[in-house]
CSV table of C-alpha atoms in Angstrom, one decimal:
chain,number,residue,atom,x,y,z
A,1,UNK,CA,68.9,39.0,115.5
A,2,UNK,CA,68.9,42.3,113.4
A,3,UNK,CA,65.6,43.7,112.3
A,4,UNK,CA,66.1,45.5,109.0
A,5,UNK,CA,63.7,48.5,108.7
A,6,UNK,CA,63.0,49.6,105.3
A,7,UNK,CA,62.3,53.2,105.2
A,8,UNK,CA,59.8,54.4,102.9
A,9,UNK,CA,60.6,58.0,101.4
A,10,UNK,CA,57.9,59.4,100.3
A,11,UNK,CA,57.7,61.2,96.8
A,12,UNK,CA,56.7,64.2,96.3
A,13,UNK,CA,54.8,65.1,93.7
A,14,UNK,CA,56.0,68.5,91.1
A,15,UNK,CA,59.3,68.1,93.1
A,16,UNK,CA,60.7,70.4,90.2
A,17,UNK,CA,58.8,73.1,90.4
A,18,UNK,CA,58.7,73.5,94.5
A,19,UNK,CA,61.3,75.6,96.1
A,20,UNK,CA,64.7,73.8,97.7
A,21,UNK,CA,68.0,73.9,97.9
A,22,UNK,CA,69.1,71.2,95.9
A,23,UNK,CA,66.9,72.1,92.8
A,24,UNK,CA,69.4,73.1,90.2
A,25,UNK,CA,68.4,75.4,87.0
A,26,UNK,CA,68.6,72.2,84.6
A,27,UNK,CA,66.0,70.4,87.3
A,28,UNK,CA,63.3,73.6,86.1
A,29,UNK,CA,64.2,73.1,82.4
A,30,UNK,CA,63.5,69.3,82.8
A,31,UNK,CA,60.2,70.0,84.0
A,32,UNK,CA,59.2,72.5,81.5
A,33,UNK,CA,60.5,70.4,79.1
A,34,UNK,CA,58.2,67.3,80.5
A,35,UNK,CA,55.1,69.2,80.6
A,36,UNK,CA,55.4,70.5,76.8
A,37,UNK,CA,56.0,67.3,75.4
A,38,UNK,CA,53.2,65.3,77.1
A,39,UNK,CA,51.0,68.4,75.6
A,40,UNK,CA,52.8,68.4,72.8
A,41,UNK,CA,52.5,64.6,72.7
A,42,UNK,CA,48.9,64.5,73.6
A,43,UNK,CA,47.3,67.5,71.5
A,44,UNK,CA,49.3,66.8,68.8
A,45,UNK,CA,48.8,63.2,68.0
A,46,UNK,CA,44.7,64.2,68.7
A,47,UNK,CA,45.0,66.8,66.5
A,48,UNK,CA,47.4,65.1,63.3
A,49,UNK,CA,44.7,62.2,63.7
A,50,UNK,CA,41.6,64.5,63.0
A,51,UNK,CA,43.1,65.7,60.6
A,52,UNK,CA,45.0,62.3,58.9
A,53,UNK,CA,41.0,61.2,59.3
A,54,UNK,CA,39.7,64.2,57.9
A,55,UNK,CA,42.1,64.5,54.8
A,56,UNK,CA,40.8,60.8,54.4
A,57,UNK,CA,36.6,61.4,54.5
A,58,UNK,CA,37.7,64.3,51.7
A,59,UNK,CA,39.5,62.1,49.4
A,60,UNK,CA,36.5,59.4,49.0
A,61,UNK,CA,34.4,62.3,49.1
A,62,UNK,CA,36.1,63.8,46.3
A,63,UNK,CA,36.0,60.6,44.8
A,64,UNK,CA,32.8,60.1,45.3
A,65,UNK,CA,31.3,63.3,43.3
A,66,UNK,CA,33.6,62.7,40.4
A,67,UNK,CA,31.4,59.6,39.6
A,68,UNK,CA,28.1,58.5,38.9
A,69,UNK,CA,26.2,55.8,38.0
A,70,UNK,CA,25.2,54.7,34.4
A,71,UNK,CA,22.9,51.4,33.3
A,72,UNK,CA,24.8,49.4,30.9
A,73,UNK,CA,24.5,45.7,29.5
A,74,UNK,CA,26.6,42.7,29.0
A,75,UNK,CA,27.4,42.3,25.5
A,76,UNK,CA,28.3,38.6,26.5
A,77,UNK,CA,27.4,35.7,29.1
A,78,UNK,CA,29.3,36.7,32.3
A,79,UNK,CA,30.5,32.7,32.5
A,80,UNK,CA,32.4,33.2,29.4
A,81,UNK,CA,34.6,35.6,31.3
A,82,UNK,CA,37.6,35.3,33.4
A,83,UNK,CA,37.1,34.5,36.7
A,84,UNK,CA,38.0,37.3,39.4
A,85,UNK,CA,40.7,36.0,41.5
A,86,UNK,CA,41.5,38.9,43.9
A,87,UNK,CA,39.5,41.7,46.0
A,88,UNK,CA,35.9,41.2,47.6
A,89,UNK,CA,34.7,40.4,44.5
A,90,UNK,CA,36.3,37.3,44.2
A,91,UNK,CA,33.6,34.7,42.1
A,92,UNK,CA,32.8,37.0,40.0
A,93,UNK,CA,34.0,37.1,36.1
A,94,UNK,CA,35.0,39.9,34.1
A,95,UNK,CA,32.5,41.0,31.0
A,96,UNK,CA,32.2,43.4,28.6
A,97,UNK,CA,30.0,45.6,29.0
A,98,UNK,CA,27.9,48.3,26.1
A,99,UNK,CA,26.4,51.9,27.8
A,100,UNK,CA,25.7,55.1,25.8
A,101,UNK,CA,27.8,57.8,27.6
A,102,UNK,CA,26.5,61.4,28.2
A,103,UNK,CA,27.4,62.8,24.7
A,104,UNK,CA,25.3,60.1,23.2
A,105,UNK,CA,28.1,57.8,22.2
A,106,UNK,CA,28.6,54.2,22.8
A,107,UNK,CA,31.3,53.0,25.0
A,108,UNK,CA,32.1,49.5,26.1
A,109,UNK,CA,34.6,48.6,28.8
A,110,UNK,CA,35.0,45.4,31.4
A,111,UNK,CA,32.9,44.9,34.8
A,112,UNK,CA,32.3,42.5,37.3
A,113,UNK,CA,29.1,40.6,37.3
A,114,UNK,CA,27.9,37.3,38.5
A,115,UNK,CA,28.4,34.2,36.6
A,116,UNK,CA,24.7,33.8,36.0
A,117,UNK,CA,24.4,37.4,33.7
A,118,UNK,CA,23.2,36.5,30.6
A,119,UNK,CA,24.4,38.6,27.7
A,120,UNK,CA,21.4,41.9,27.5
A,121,UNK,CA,21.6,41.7,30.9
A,122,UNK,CA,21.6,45.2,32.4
A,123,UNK,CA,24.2,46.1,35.0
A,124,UNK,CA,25.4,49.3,37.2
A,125,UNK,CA,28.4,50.5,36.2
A,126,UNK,CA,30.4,53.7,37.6
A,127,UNK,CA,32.1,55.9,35.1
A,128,UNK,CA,34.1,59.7,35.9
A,129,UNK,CA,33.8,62.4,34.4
A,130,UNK,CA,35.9,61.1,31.3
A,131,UNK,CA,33.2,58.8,30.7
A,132,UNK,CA,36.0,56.0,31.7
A,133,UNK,CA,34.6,52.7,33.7
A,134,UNK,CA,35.9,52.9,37.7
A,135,UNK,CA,35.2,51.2,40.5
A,136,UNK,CA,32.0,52.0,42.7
A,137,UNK,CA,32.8,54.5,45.3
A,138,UNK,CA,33.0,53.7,49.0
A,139,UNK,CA,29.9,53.3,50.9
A,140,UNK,CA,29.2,56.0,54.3
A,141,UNK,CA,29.8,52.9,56.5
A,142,UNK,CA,33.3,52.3,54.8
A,143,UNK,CA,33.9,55.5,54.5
A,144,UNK,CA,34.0,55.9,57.7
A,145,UNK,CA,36.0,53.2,59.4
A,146,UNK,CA,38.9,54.0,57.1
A,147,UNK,CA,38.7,57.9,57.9
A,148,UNK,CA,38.6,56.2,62.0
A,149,UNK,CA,41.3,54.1,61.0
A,150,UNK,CA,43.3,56.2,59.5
A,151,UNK,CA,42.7,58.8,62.2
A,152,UNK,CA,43.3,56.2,65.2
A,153,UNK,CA,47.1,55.0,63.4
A,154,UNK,CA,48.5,58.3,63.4
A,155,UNK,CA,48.0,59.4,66.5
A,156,UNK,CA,49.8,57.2,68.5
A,157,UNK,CA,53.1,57.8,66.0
A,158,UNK,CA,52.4,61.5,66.1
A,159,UNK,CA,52.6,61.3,69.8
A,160,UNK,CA,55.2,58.4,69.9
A,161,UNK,CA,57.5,60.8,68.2
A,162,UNK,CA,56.8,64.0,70.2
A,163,UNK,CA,57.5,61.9,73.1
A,164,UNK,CA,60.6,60.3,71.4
A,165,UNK,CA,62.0,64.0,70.7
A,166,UNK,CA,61.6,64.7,74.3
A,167,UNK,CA,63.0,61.4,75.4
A,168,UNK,CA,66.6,62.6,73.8
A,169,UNK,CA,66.3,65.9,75.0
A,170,UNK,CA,66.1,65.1,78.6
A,171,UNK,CA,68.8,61.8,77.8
A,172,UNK,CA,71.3,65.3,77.1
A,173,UNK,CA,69.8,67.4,80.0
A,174,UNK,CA,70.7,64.1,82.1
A,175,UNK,CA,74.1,63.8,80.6
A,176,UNK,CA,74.5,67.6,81.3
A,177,UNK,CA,73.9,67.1,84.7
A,178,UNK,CA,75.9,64.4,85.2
A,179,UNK,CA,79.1,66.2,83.9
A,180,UNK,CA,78.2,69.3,86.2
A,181,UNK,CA,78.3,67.3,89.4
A,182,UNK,CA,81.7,65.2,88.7
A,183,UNK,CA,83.0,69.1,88.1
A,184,UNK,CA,81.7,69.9,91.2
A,185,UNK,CA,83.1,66.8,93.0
A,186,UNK,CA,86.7,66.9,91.9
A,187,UNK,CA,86.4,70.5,94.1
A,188,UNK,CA,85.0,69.6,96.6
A,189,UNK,CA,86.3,65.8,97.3
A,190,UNK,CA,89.2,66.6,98.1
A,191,UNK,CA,88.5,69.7,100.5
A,192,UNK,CA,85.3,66.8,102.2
A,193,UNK,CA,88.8,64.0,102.4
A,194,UNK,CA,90.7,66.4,103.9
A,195,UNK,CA,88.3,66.7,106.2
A,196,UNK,CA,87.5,63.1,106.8
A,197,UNK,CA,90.8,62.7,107.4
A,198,UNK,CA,91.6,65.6,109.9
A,199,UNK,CA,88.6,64.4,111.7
A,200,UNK,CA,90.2,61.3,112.7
């Protein structure tokens, strides 16, 4: 009965950067090329999320100082309105409401309130600088889950793509390498078959 032995060759770790005889040029460049784009990979996808994130907390910053509050009243019962039928304020109907804007003139426009608003009722309403109704800005907490979010998407594609770039170069490095040793077998196959054959 034959025992097969399985013979475990150890790896070695950085084989590409030690010293040998078998280490070709393209082997060096692989390795350099390996190490930049897992830094490339892993710096930049940290550092495209910051800032994806960053660019993010700006905007509803931004967004946030370019409105302000104002104290206005519905000029109508809110269950005479349309429902709202999309968002997070779904239940809610849409009213028109009466405020006096900053130059002393009265604007009306259409908010959200609950169907119980009475017409008189006061109501917070958000209006830019034009003096034009908007949405209320983003709260800290929101604010900062989509900045996370945002951040937390983009680095992985950031990286994925570094790495993907990488990927192809070392697919062409591989292909390189390939065509280099068929060249160097077809010189020296048949010198190692007439060798074999003078052998015998």
């Amino acid at each position: 009965m034959t025992r097969t032995r399985r013979v475990r060759t150890a790896r070695r770790p950085f084989w590409r950067w030690r010293r040998n005889p078998l280490r070709r040029h393209s082997d060096v460049v692989e390795a350099w090329i390996v190490l930049a784009v897992w830094t490339l990979a892993l710096l930049g996808g940290l550092l495209a999320g910051g800032a994806a994130g960053a660019a993010v907390h700006q905007s509803f910053t931004d967004r946030s100082a370019a409105t302000h509050p104002v104290s206005a009243r519905l000029t109508e019962n809110a269950a005479d309105g349309p429902p709202v039928v999309a968002g997070y304020d779904v239940g809610k109907a849409w009213v028109t409401v009466r405020w006096t804007a900053a130059d002393g003139s009265t604007r009306t426009g259409l908010a959200k309130a609950v169907p119980t608003a009475k017409a008189g009722s006061p109501l917070q309403v958000w209006v830019d600088r034009g003096g034009r109704l908007v949405g209320p800005p983003p709260s800290r907490a929101e604010v900062i889950c989509e900045s996370l979010a945002t951040a937390v998407l983009v680095a992985p594609v950031v990286a994925t793509a570094v790495w993907g770039g990488g990927w192809v170069v070392r697919r062409q490095l591989l292909r390189r390498r390939l065509a280099e040793w068929d060249a160097e077998w077809r010189q020296i196959g048949p010198q190692w078959r007439n060798f074999s054959g003078g052998k015998g």
